[in-house]
């Protein structure tokens, strides 16, 4: 299998690459992974190939799968107008480059897996949300919607697309947990606002496992194998008969912020006595505070229906059993 990844060196892309290489080599299968990069001198593992976006414009290589994960972290900085433009551009420009390659190349990829986030659903409190659910409009939704709609244009060139809407990814090496480790270790960690907001999470191991599962299921279905690929409710309509699907990459048991705080504190053997009140979060983070204050209960219906077996179904498992 030949895989091209934008955002390959990131928190998710690097873990996916490592796991796919290890898994396929153990099974005696060939795998070649190429990371798209803007810096030709970027450090990378020896078993990863590198390609710049300028090289992609001229490349005649073929890939079985393209993973589109590039994008600046939505929670890394306050949402000023300039920051919002950066968040959009960091997703749109790499996607446009991939689409231009797909349009030009003679041998089309068999599948595009394109990143998104559960922010697509907007703020909906504790209402259960599956791939079939509607959305509420806010900046996070608009950002995801623009990214998804552009990625779906790959179907115009007869390339199937799987959109993966990711929740809060749990692993000590990155994401929310990495940012919280220091204050929690010093005993100043605590819940946010009233702590009742729902957090839809997934362990990084399961994110990687689910991504590989989706790829293998869809490639198998193209070659006539009898595999359960998806649930009808996660099909996205396209302008032709080329299939497109959406998957929520979240664990089946979302938790409240209060539960998350107590579980993280217990894992670190530290107290969680503090509370950051809502007004202070809004003062500190502005519009971006919605990511901390307002919850989403997003469920992985399509993954469950397709037969994916989660490795970590509880937050405690996800924290205690990480590579």
PDB file of C-alpha atoms in Angstrom:
ATOM      1  CA  UNK A   1       0.000   0.000   0.000  1.00  0.00           C
ATOM      2  CA  UNK A   2       1.266   3.473  -0.881  1.00  0.00           C
ATOM      3  CA  UNK A   3      -0.022   6.306   1.317  1.00  0.00           C
ATOM      4  CA  UNK A   4       0.462  10.061   0.962  1.00  0.00           C
ATOM      5  CA  UNK A   5      -0.160  12.103   4.133  1.00  0.00           C
ATOM      6  CA  UNK A   6      -0.469  15.831   4.633  1.00  0.00           C
ATOM      7  CA  UNK A   7       0.189  16.623   8.278  1.00  0.00           C
ATOM      8  CA  UNK A   8       2.122  13.374   8.593  1.00  0.00           C
ATOM      9  CA  UNK A   9       4.558  14.687  11.192  1.00  0.00           C
ATOM     10  CA  UNK A  10       1.777  15.825  13.516  1.00  0.00           C
ATOM     11  CA  UNK A  11       0.315  14.277  16.664  1.00  0.00           C
ATOM     12  CA  UNK A  12      -2.000  11.960  14.705  1.00  0.00           C
ATOM     13  CA  UNK A  13      -0.183  11.562  11.392  1.00  0.00           C
ATOM     14  CA  UNK A  14       3.060  10.365  12.976  1.00  0.00           C
ATOM     15  CA  UNK A  15       1.315   7.799  15.171  1.00  0.00           C
ATOM     16  CA  UNK A  16      -0.732   6.551  12.205  1.00  0.00           C
ATOM     17  CA  UNK A  17       2.397   6.213  10.081  1.00  0.00           C
ATOM     18  CA  UNK A  18       4.302   4.275  12.729  1.00  0.00           C
ATOM     19  CA  UNK A  19       1.437   1.891  13.429  1.00  0.00           C
ATOM     20  CA  UNK A  20       0.701   1.210   9.749  1.00  0.00           C
ATOM     21  CA  UNK A  21       4.353   0.455   9.016  1.00  0.00           C
ATOM     22  CA  UNK A  22       4.710  -1.844  12.036  1.00  0.00           C
ATOM     23  CA  UNK A  23       1.421  -3.630  11.388  1.00  0.00           C
ATOM     24  CA  UNK A  24       2.004  -4.226   7.672  1.00  0.00           C
ATOM     25  CA  UNK A  25       5.605  -5.342   8.056  1.00  0.00           C
ATOM     26  CA  UNK A  26       4.562  -7.806  10.757  1.00  0.00           C
ATOM     27  CA  UNK A  27       1.973  -9.179   8.313  1.00  0.00           C
ATOM     28  CA  UNK A  28       4.504  -9.354   5.484  1.00  0.00           C
ATOM     29  CA  UNK A  29       2.725  -6.658   3.473  1.00  0.00           C
ATOM     30  CA  UNK A  30       4.409  -3.889   1.544  1.00  0.00           C
ATOM     31  CA  UNK A  31       3.757  -0.319   2.673  1.00  0.00           C
ATOM     32  CA  UNK A  32       5.259   2.995   1.593  1.00  0.00           C
ATOM     33  CA  UNK A  33       4.385   6.207   3.389  1.00  0.00           C
ATOM     34  CA  UNK A  34       5.155   9.681   2.061  1.00  0.00           C
ATOM     35  CA  UNK A  35       4.706  12.863   4.084  1.00  0.00           C
ATOM     36  CA  UNK A  36       3.818  16.089   2.331  1.00  0.00           C
ATOM     37  CA  UNK A  37       5.846  18.982   3.686  1.00  0.00           C
ATOM     38  CA  UNK A  38       6.679  22.608   2.980  1.00  0.00           C
ATOM     39  CA  UNK A  39      10.202  22.133   4.366  1.00  0.00           C
ATOM     40  CA  UNK A  40      12.399  19.693   2.466  1.00  0.00           C
ATOM     41  CA  UNK A  41      14.798  19.587   5.441  1.00  0.00           C
ATOM     42  CA  UNK A  42      12.159  18.558   7.980  1.00  0.00           C
ATOM     43  CA  UNK A  43      13.318  15.797  10.311  1.00  0.00           C
ATOM     44  CA  UNK A  44      11.565  12.482   9.753  1.00  0.00           C
ATOM     45  CA  UNK A  45      11.956   8.740  10.464  1.00  0.00           C
ATOM     46  CA  UNK A  46      14.206   6.829   8.091  1.00  0.00           C
ATOM     47  CA  UNK A  47      11.334   4.682   6.815  1.00  0.00           C
ATOM     48  CA  UNK A  48       9.228   7.697   5.794  1.00  0.00           C
ATOM     49  CA  UNK A  49       9.579   9.332   2.364  1.00  0.00           C
ATOM     50  CA  UNK A  50       9.253  13.100   2.054  1.00  0.00           C
ATOM     51  CA  UNK A  51       7.715  15.201  -0.716  1.00  0.00           C
ATOM     52  CA  UNK A  52       7.313  18.963  -0.827  1.00  0.00           C
ATOM     53  CA  UNK A  53       4.159  20.599  -2.116  1.00  0.00           C
ATOM     54  CA  UNK A  54       6.192  21.985  -5.033  1.00  0.00           C
ATOM     55  CA  UNK A  55       7.333  18.449  -5.877  1.00  0.00           C
ATOM     56  CA  UNK A  56       3.731  17.253  -5.698  1.00  0.00           C
ATOM     57  CA  UNK A  57       2.825  19.678  -8.482  1.00  0.00           C
ATOM     58  CA  UNK A  58       5.182  17.821 -10.827  1.00  0.00           C
ATOM     59  CA  UNK A  59       4.971  14.297  -9.434  1.00  0.00           C
ATOM     60  CA  UNK A  60       3.745  11.379 -11.535  1.00  0.00           C
ATOM     61  CA  UNK A  61       3.691   9.000  -8.549  1.00  0.00           C
ATOM     62  CA  UNK A  62       0.548   7.057  -7.708  1.00  0.00           C
ATOM     63  CA  UNK A  63      -0.884   6.456  -4.244  1.00  0.00           C
ATOM     64  CA  UNK A  64      -3.491   4.010  -3.026  1.00  0.00           C
ATOM     65  CA  UNK A  65      -4.630   6.307  -0.218  1.00  0.00           C
ATOM     66  CA  UNK A  66      -4.257  10.007   0.487  1.00  0.00           C
ATOM     67  CA  UNK A  67      -4.729  11.174   4.089  1.00  0.00           C
ATOM     68  CA  UNK A  68      -5.439  14.880   4.428  1.00  0.00           C
ATOM     69  CA  UNK A  69      -4.654  15.867   8.030  1.00  0.00           C
ATOM     70  CA  UNK A  70      -2.831  19.190   7.720  1.00  0.00           C
ATOM     71  CA  UNK A  71      -4.225  22.056   9.764  1.00  0.00           C
ATOM     72  CA  UNK A  72      -3.234  24.425  12.573  1.00  0.00           C
ATOM     73  CA  UNK A  73      -4.509  23.519  16.042  1.00  0.00           C
ATOM     74  CA  UNK A  74      -7.908  25.088  16.635  1.00  0.00           C
ATOM     75  CA  UNK A  75      -7.246  25.517  20.364  1.00  0.00           C
ATOM     76  CA  UNK A  76      -3.624  26.702  20.112  1.00  0.00           C
ATOM     77  CA  UNK A  77      -4.375  30.450  20.144  1.00  0.00           C
ATOM     78  CA  UNK A  78      -7.185  32.933  20.773  1.00  0.00           C
ATOM     79  CA  UNK A  79      -9.563  33.315  17.830  1.00  0.00           C
ATOM     80  CA  UNK A  80      -8.723  36.745  16.493  1.00  0.00           C
ATOM     81  CA  UNK A  81      -9.814  37.532  12.943  1.00  0.00           C
ATOM     82  CA  UNK A  82      -6.255  36.903  11.815  1.00  0.00           C
ATOM     83  CA  UNK A  83      -6.141  33.574  13.654  1.00  0.00           C
ATOM     84  CA  UNK A  84      -9.407  32.454  12.087  1.00  0.00           C
ATOM     85  CA  UNK A  85      -7.972  33.159   8.641  1.00  0.00           C
ATOM     86  CA  UNK A  86      -4.872  31.123   9.547  1.00  0.00           C
ATOM     87  CA  UNK A  87      -7.000  28.199  10.730  1.00  0.00           C
ATOM     88  CA  UNK A  88      -8.946  28.186   7.471  1.00  0.00           C
ATOM     89  CA  UNK A  89      -5.921  28.651   5.198  1.00  0.00           C
ATOM     90  CA  UNK A  90      -3.918  25.923   6.964  1.00  0.00           C
ATOM     91  CA  UNK A  91      -6.627  23.447   5.970  1.00  0.00           C
ATOM     92  CA  UNK A  92      -7.733  24.787   2.598  1.00  0.00           C
ATOM     93  CA  UNK A  93      -4.347  25.262   0.929  1.00  0.00           C
ATOM     94  CA  UNK A  94      -3.078  21.692   1.474  1.00  0.00           C
ATOM     95  CA  UNK A  95      -6.464  20.315   0.391  1.00  0.00           C
ATOM     96  CA  UNK A  96      -6.348  22.383  -2.804  1.00  0.00           C
ATOM     97  CA  UNK A  97      -2.861  21.037  -3.549  1.00  0.00           C
ATOM     98  CA  UNK A  98      -4.101  17.471  -3.103  1.00  0.00           C
ATOM     99  CA  UNK A  99      -7.101  18.083  -5.353  1.00  0.00           C
ATOM    100  CA  UNK A 100      -4.872  19.552  -8.065  1.00  0.00           C
ATOM    101  CA  UNK A 101      -2.693  16.446  -7.897  1.00  0.00           C
ATOM    102  CA  UNK A 102      -5.717  14.138  -8.092  1.00  0.00           C
ATOM    103  CA  UNK A 103      -7.093  16.026 -11.092  1.00  0.00           C
ATOM    104  CA  UNK A 104      -3.780  15.799 -12.949  1.00  0.00           C
ATOM    105  CA  UNK A 105      -2.575  12.293 -12.105  1.00  0.00           C
ATOM    106  CA  UNK A 106      -3.406   9.466 -14.479  1.00  0.00           C
ATOM    107  CA  UNK A 107      -3.720   6.835 -11.746  1.00  0.00           C
ATOM    108  CA  UNK A 108      -6.232   8.061  -9.193  1.00  0.00           C
ATOM    109  CA  UNK A 109      -6.033   7.091  -5.530  1.00  0.00           C
ATOM    110  CA  UNK A 110      -8.511   4.497  -4.347  1.00  0.00           C
ATOM    111  CA  UNK A 111      -9.527   6.582  -1.311  1.00  0.00           C
ATOM    112  CA  UNK A 112      -9.066  10.007   0.262  1.00  0.00           C
ATOM    113  CA  UNK A 113      -9.367  10.174   4.048  1.00  0.00           C
ATOM    114  CA  UNK A 114      -9.849  13.791   5.023  1.00  0.00           C
ATOM    115  CA  UNK A 115      -9.687  15.234   8.509  1.00  0.00           C
ATOM    116  CA  UNK A 116     -12.400  17.240  10.203  1.00  0.00           C
ATOM    117  CA  UNK A 117     -13.644  17.638  13.759  1.00  0.00           C
ATOM    118  CA  UNK A 118     -16.760  17.120  15.833  1.00  0.00           C
ATOM    119  CA  UNK A 119     -16.925  20.912  15.875  1.00  0.00           C
ATOM    120  CA  UNK A 120     -18.891  20.403  12.645  1.00  0.00           C
ATOM    121  CA  UNK A 121     -21.978  19.745  14.799  1.00  0.00           C
ATOM    122  CA  UNK A 122     -21.696  23.053  16.626  1.00  0.00           C
ATOM    123  CA  UNK A 123     -22.716  23.508  20.258  1.00  0.00           C
ATOM    124  CA  UNK A 124     -25.607  21.168  21.131  1.00  0.00           C
ATOM    125  CA  UNK A 125     -25.110  20.405  24.835  1.00  0.00           C
ATOM    126  CA  UNK A 126     -25.846  16.833  25.884  1.00  0.00           C
ATOM    127  CA  UNK A 127     -27.947  15.944  22.843  1.00  0.00           C
ATOM    128  CA  UNK A 128     -26.661  12.633  21.374  1.00  0.00           C
ATOM    129  CA  UNK A 129     -25.142  13.292  17.940  1.00  0.00           C
ATOM    130  CA  UNK A 130     -24.405  10.693  15.269  1.00  0.00           C
ATOM    131  CA  UNK A 131     -23.229  11.055  11.680  1.00  0.00           C
ATOM    132  CA  UNK A 132     -26.882  11.561  10.703  1.00  0.00           C
ATOM    133  CA  UNK A 133     -27.393  14.531  13.059  1.00  0.00           C
ATOM    134  CA  UNK A 134     -27.763  18.143  11.955  1.00  0.00           C
ATOM    135  CA  UNK A 135     -25.593  21.053  13.086  1.00  0.00           C
ATOM    136  CA  UNK A 136     -25.656  24.421  14.809  1.00  0.00           C
ATOM    137  CA  UNK A 137     -23.809  27.220  13.061  1.00  0.00           C
ATOM    138  CA  UNK A 138     -20.754  28.737  14.752  1.00  0.00           C
ATOM    139  CA  UNK A 139     -17.121  29.308  13.754  1.00  0.00           C
ATOM    140  CA  UNK A 140     -16.051  25.723  14.452  1.00  0.00           C
ATOM    141  CA  UNK A 141     -18.856  24.447  12.212  1.00  0.00           C
ATOM    142  CA  UNK A 142     -18.013  26.875   9.408  1.00  0.00           C
ATOM    143  CA  UNK A 143     -14.345  25.891   9.568  1.00  0.00           C
ATOM    144  CA  UNK A 144     -15.113  22.169   9.363  1.00  0.00           C
ATOM    145  CA  UNK A 145     -17.795  22.628   6.709  1.00  0.00           C
ATOM    146  CA  UNK A 146     -15.499  24.547   4.377  1.00  0.00           C
ATOM    147  CA  UNK A 147     -12.744  21.944   4.812  1.00  0.00           C
ATOM    148  CA  UNK A 148     -15.090  19.005   4.279  1.00  0.00           C
ATOM    149  CA  UNK A 149     -16.811  20.480   1.227  1.00  0.00           C
ATOM    150  CA  UNK A 150     -13.491  21.103  -0.475  1.00  0.00           C
ATOM    151  CA  UNK A 151     -12.207  17.595   0.268  1.00  0.00           C
ATOM    152  CA  UNK A 152     -15.415  16.098  -1.123  1.00  0.00           C
ATOM    153  CA  UNK A 153     -14.556  17.548  -4.532  1.00  0.00           C
ATOM    154  CA  UNK A 154     -12.236  14.556  -4.948  1.00  0.00           C
ATOM    155  CA  UNK A 155     -15.392  12.631  -5.837  1.00  0.00           C
ATOM    156  CA  UNK A 156     -15.631  14.801  -8.986  1.00  0.00           C
ATOM    157  CA  UNK A 157     -12.618  12.788 -10.182  1.00  0.00           C
ATOM    158  CA  UNK A 158     -14.184   9.447  -9.190  1.00  0.00           C
ATOM    159  CA  UNK A 159     -12.164   9.165  -5.970  1.00  0.00           C
ATOM    160  CA  UNK A 160     -14.124   8.001  -2.889  1.00  0.00           C
ATOM    161  CA  UNK A 161     -13.825  10.162   0.225  1.00  0.00           C
ATOM    162  CA  UNK A 162     -14.083   9.313   3.918  1.00  0.00           C
ATOM    163  CA  UNK A 163     -14.452  12.326   6.215  1.00  0.00           C
ATOM    164  CA  UNK A 164     -13.250  11.678   9.784  1.00  0.00           C
ATOM    165  CA  UNK A 165     -14.671  14.021  12.437  1.00  0.00           C
ATOM    166  CA  UNK A 166     -12.313  13.761  15.382  1.00  0.00           C
ATOM    167  CA  UNK A 167     -13.106  14.381  19.037  1.00  0.00           C
ATOM    168  CA  UNK A 168     -10.645  15.208  21.838  1.00  0.00           C
ATOM    169  CA  UNK A 169      -7.717  12.829  21.336  1.00  0.00           C
ATOM    170  CA  UNK A 170      -6.319  11.345  24.547  1.00  0.00           C
ATOM    171  CA  UNK A 171      -2.584  10.680  24.810  1.00  0.00           C
ATOM    172  CA  UNK A 172       0.121  12.132  27.081  1.00  0.00           C
ATOM    173  CA  UNK A 173       2.294  13.115  24.109  1.00  0.00           C
ATOM    174  CA  UNK A 174      -0.048  15.735  22.722  1.00  0.00           C
ATOM    175  CA  UNK A 175      -3.457  17.349  22.557  1.00  0.00           C
ATOM    176  CA  UNK A 176      -5.438  18.353  25.645  1.00  0.00           C
ATOM    177  CA  UNK A 177      -3.785  15.879  28.020  1.00  0.00           C
ATOM    178  CA  UNK A 178      -0.262  17.116  27.254  1.00  0.00           C
ATOM    179  CA  UNK A 179      -1.336  20.715  27.946  1.00  0.00           C
ATOM    180  CA  UNK A 180      -2.920  19.760  31.259  1.00  0.00           C
ATOM    181  CA  UNK A 181      -0.157  17.536  32.622  1.00  0.00           C
ATOM    182  CA  UNK A 182       1.935  20.311  34.171  1.00  0.00           C
ATOM    183  CA  UNK A 183      -0.827  22.138  36.104  1.00  0.00           C
ATOM    184  CA  UNK A 184      -2.357  18.854  37.236  1.00  0.00           C
ATOM    185  CA  UNK A 185       1.018  17.525  38.400  1.00  0.00           C
ATOM    186  CA  UNK A 186       1.452  20.693  40.472  1.00  0.00           C
ATOM    187  CA  UNK A 187      -1.961  20.096  42.039  1.00  0.00           C
ATOM    188  CA  UNK A 188      -3.657  23.124  40.480  1.00  0.00           C
ATOM    189  CA  UNK A 189      -5.763  21.239  37.949  1.00  0.00           C
ATOM    190  CA  UNK A 190      -9.525  21.459  38.168  1.00  0.00           C
ATOM    191  CA  UNK A 191     -12.793  21.454  36.323  1.00  0.00           C
ATOM    192  CA  UNK A 192     -13.909  24.098  33.837  1.00  0.00           C
ATOM    193  CA  UNK A 193     -17.020  26.159  34.611  1.00  0.00           C
ATOM    194  CA  UNK A 194     -19.746  23.956  36.156  1.00  0.00           C
ATOM    195  CA  UNK A 195     -18.090  20.784  34.820  1.00  0.00           C
ATOM    196  CA  UNK A 196     -21.315  19.466  33.299  1.00  0.00           C
ATOM    197  CA  UNK A 197     -20.308  20.047  29.663  1.00  0.00           C
ATOM    198  CA  UNK A 198     -19.867  16.781  27.759  1.00  0.00           C
ATOM    199  CA  UNK A 199     -16.492  15.903  26.263  1.00  0.00           C
ATOM    200  CA  UNK A 200     -16.399  13.460  23.351  1.00  0.00           C
ATOM    201  CA  UNK A 201     -12.971  11.861  23.377  1.00  0.00           C
ATOM    202  CA  UNK A 202     -11.005   9.061  21.720  1.00  0.00           C
ATOM    203  CA  UNK A 203      -7.650   7.518  22.626  1.00  0.00           C
ATOM    204  CA  UNK A 204      -4.917   8.085  20.079  1.00  0.00           C
ATOM    205  CA  UNK A 205      -4.528   4.312  19.760  1.00  0.00           C
ATOM    206  CA  UNK A 206      -8.183   4.030  18.764  1.00  0.00           C
ATOM    207  CA  UNK A 207      -7.962   7.009  16.398  1.00  0.00           C
ATOM    208  CA  UNK A 208      -5.134   5.268  14.590  1.00  0.00           C
ATOM    209  CA  UNK A 209      -6.883   1.908  14.736  1.00  0.00           C
ATOM    210  CA  UNK A 210     -10.131   3.362  13.421  1.00  0.00           C
ATOM    211  CA  UNK A 211      -8.367   5.172  10.574  1.00  0.00           C
ATOM    212  CA  UNK A 212      -6.653   1.959   9.458  1.00  0.00           C
ATOM    213  CA  UNK A 213      -9.946   0.064   9.842  1.00  0.00           C
ATOM    214  CA  UNK A 214     -11.774   2.579   7.628  1.00  0.00           C
ATOM    215  CA  UNK A 215      -9.088   2.402   4.959  1.00  0.00           C
ATOM    216  CA  UNK A 216      -8.948  -1.391   4.895  1.00  0.00           C
ATOM    217  CA  UNK A 217     -12.730  -1.756   4.881  1.00  0.00           C
ATOM    218  CA  UNK A 218     -13.171   0.624   1.966  1.00  0.00           C
ATOM    219  CA  UNK A 219     -10.316  -0.808  -0.079  1.00  0.00           C
ATOM    220  CA  UNK A 220     -11.628  -4.327   0.529  1.00  0.00           C
ATOM    221  CA  UNK A 221     -15.117  -3.321  -0.607  1.00  0.00           C
ATOM    222  CA  UNK A 222     -13.710  -2.003  -3.887  1.00  0.00           C
ATOM    223  CA  UNK A 223     -12.254  -5.411  -4.651  1.00  0.00           C
ATOM    224  CA  UNK A 224     -15.427  -7.343  -4.038  1.00  0.00           C
ATOM    225  CA  UNK A 225     -14.784  -8.626  -0.528  1.00  0.00           C
ATOM    226  CA  UNK A 226     -17.814  -8.996   1.677  1.00  0.00           C
ATOM    227  CA  UNK A 227     -17.064  -6.391   4.298  1.00  0.00           C
ATOM    228  CA  UNK A 228     -19.388  -4.161   6.291  1.00  0.00           C
ATOM    229  CA  UNK A 229     -18.225  -0.740   5.176  1.00  0.00           C
ATOM    230  CA  UNK A 230     -20.668   1.748   6.631  1.00  0.00           C
ATOM    231  CA  UNK A 231     -24.114   2.518   7.890  1.00  0.00           C
ATOM    232  CA  UNK A 232     -26.520   4.237   5.491  1.00  0.00           C
ATOM    233  CA  UNK A 233     -26.799   7.221   7.810  1.00  0.00           C
ATOM    234  CA  UNK A 234     -23.167   8.171   7.218  1.00  0.00           C
ATOM    235  CA  UNK A 235     -23.360   8.382   3.413  1.00  0.00           C
ATOM    236  CA  UNK A 236     -22.779  11.846   1.944  1.00  0.00           C
ATOM    237  CA  UNK A 237     -24.523  12.723  -1.305  1.00  0.00           C
ATOM    238  CA  UNK A 238     -22.187  13.606  -4.168  1.00  0.00           C
ATOM    239  CA  UNK A 239     -22.716  14.994  -7.638  1.00  0.00           C
ATOM    240  CA  UNK A 240     -22.064  11.600  -9.190  1.00  0.00           C
ATOM    241  CA  UNK A 241     -22.146   7.988  -8.064  1.00  0.00           C
ATOM    242  CA  UNK A 242     -18.723   8.143  -6.377  1.00  0.00           C
ATOM    243  CA  UNK A 243     -19.209   7.216  -2.703  1.00  0.00           C
ATOM    244  CA  UNK A 244     -18.446   9.530   0.215  1.00  0.00           C
ATOM    245  CA  UNK A 245     -18.868   8.814   3.903  1.00  0.00           C
ATOM    246  CA  UNK A 246     -18.455  10.485   7.270  1.00  0.00           C
ATOM    247  CA  UNK A 247     -17.237   8.864  10.497  1.00  0.00           C
ATOM    248  CA  UNK A 248     -17.227  10.234  14.028  1.00  0.00           C
ATOM    249  CA  UNK A 249     -13.882   9.308  15.552  1.00  0.00           C
ATOM    250  CA  UNK A 250     -14.961   9.355  19.174  1.00  0.00           C
ATOM    251  CA  UNK A 251     -15.176   6.707  21.880  1.00  0.00           C
ATOM    252  CA  UNK A 252     -18.623   5.254  22.697  1.00  0.00           C
ATOM    253  CA  UNK A 253     -18.656   6.724  26.239  1.00  0.00           C
ATOM    254  CA  UNK A 254     -18.374  10.533  26.346  1.00  0.00           C
ATOM    255  CA  UNK A 255     -17.769  12.050  29.796  1.00  0.00           C
ATOM    256  CA  UNK A 256     -18.518  15.329  31.567  1.00  0.00           C
ATOM    257  CA  UNK A 257     -15.687  17.749  32.207  1.00  0.00           C
ATOM    258  CA  UNK A 258     -16.104  16.990  35.913  1.00  0.00           C
ATOM    259  CA  UNK A 259     -15.556  13.270  35.270  1.00  0.00           C
ATOM    260  CA  UNK A 260     -12.624  13.983  32.972  1.00  0.00           C
ATOM    261  CA  UNK A 261     -11.016  16.181  35.644  1.00  0.00           C
ATOM    262  CA  UNK A 262     -11.431  13.597  38.409  1.00  0.00           C
ATOM    263  CA  UNK A 263     -10.192  10.770  36.171  1.00  0.00           C
ATOM    264  CA  UNK A 264      -7.100  12.696  35.062  1.00  0.00           C
ATOM    265  CA  UNK A 265      -6.354  13.678  38.664  1.00  0.00           C
ATOM    266  CA  UNK A 266      -6.728  10.081  39.841  1.00  0.00           C
ATOM    267  CA  UNK A 267      -4.417   8.834  37.063  1.00  0.00           C
ATOM    268  CA  UNK A 268      -1.770  11.361  38.148  1.00  0.00           C
ATOM    269  CA  UNK A 269      -2.489  10.826  41.869  1.00  0.00           C
ATOM    270  CA  UNK A 270      -3.050  14.545  42.283  1.00  0.00           C
ATOM    271  CA  UNK A 271      -5.910  16.559  43.838  1.00  0.00           C
ATOM    272  CA  UNK A 272      -8.388  18.442  41.636  1.00  0.00           C
ATOM    273  CA  UNK A 273      -9.694  21.117  43.966  1.00  0.00           C
ATOM    274  CA  UNK A 274      -9.743  24.130  41.667  1.00  0.00           C
ATOM    275  CA  UNK A 275     -12.446  25.420  39.337  1.00  0.00           C
ATOM    276  CA  UNK A 276     -12.012  27.934  36.529  1.00  0.00           C
ATOM    277  CA  UNK A 277     -15.296  29.878  36.421  1.00  0.00           C
ATOM    278  CA  UNK A 278     -17.061  30.515  33.137  1.00  0.00           C
ATOM    279  CA  UNK A 279     -16.582  34.292  33.208  1.00  0.00           C
ATOM    280  CA  UNK A 280     -12.812  33.873  33.616  1.00  0.00           C
ATOM    281  CA  UNK A 281     -12.596  31.375  30.747  1.00  0.00           C
ATOM    282  CA  UNK A 282     -14.445  33.815  28.498  1.00  0.00           C
ATOM    283  CA  UNK A 283     -12.141  36.626  29.597  1.00  0.00           C
ATOM    284  CA  UNK A 284      -9.036  34.527  28.974  1.00  0.00           C
ATOM    285  CA  UNK A 285      -9.999  32.873  25.688  1.00  0.00           C
ATOM    286  CA  UNK A 286     -12.771  34.979  24.165  1.00  0.00           C
ATOM    287  CA  UNK A 287     -14.819  33.208  21.502  1.00  0.00           C
ATOM    288  CA  UNK A 288     -12.526  30.192  21.680  1.00  0.00           C
ATOM    289  CA  UNK A 289     -13.809  29.519  25.213  1.00  0.00           C
ATOM    290  CA  UNK A 290     -16.768  27.714  23.615  1.00  0.00           C
ATOM    291  CA  UNK A 291     -14.425  24.739  23.160  1.00  0.00           C
ATOM    292  CA  UNK A 292     -14.025  24.579  26.943  1.00  0.00           C
ATOM    293  CA  UNK A 293     -17.461  25.627  28.181  1.00  0.00           C
ATOM    294  CA  UNK A 294     -19.904  24.132  25.697  1.00  0.00           C
ATOM    295  CA  UNK A 295     -20.120  20.365  25.341  1.00  0.00           C
ATOM    296  CA  UNK A 296     -20.897  17.931  22.559  1.00  0.00           C
ATOM    297  CA  UNK A 297     -22.080  14.357  22.966  1.00  0.00           C
ATOM    298  CA  UNK A 298     -20.861  12.832  19.711  1.00  0.00           C
ATOM    299  CA  UNK A 299     -21.199   9.075  19.232  1.00  0.00           C
ATOM    300  CA  UNK A 300     -19.320   6.756  16.797  1.00  0.00           C
ATOM    301  CA  UNK A 301     -22.403   5.186  15.245  1.00  0.00           C
ATOM    302  CA  UNK A 302     -20.860   4.476  11.838  1.00  0.00           C
ATOM    303  CA  UNK A 303     -17.752   2.854  13.300  1.00  0.00           C
ATOM    304  CA  UNK A 304     -19.825   0.680  15.609  1.00  0.00           C
ATOM    305  CA  UNK A 305     -22.161  -0.351  12.792  1.00  0.00           C
ATOM    306  CA  UNK A 306     -19.172  -1.242  10.602  1.00  0.00           C
ATOM    307  CA  UNK A 307     -17.808  -3.541  13.309  1.00  0.00           C
ATOM    308  CA  UNK A 308     -14.869  -1.589  14.715  1.00  0.00           C
ATOM    309  CA  UNK A 309     -13.862  -2.890  18.159  1.00  0.00           C
ATOM    310  CA  UNK A 310     -12.635  -0.093  20.413  1.00  0.00           C
ATOM    311  CA  UNK A 311      -9.503  -0.799  22.425  1.00  0.00           C
ATOM    312  CA  UNK A 312     -10.386   1.876  25.000  1.00  0.00           C
ATOM    313  CA  UNK A 313     -14.063   2.314  25.857  1.00  0.00           C
ATOM    314  CA  UNK A 314     -13.502   4.205  29.113  1.00  0.00           C
ATOM    315  CA  UNK A 315     -11.404   7.267  29.796  1.00  0.00           C
ATOM    316  CA  UNK A 316      -9.603   5.435  32.607  1.00  0.00           C
ATOM    317  CA  UNK A 317      -8.487   2.751  30.127  1.00  0.00           C
ATOM    318  CA  UNK A 318      -7.339   5.387  27.650  1.00  0.00           C
ATOM    319  CA  UNK A 319      -5.121   7.094  30.226  1.00  0.00           C
ATOM    320  CA  UNK A 320      -3.707   3.971  31.817  1.00  0.00           C
ATOM    321  CA  UNK A 321      -3.067   1.925  28.666  1.00  0.00           C
ATOM    322  CA  UNK A 322      -1.153   4.145  26.272  1.00  0.00           C
ATOM    323  CA  UNK A 323       1.895   3.276  24.225  1.00  0.00           C
TER     324      UNK A 323
END
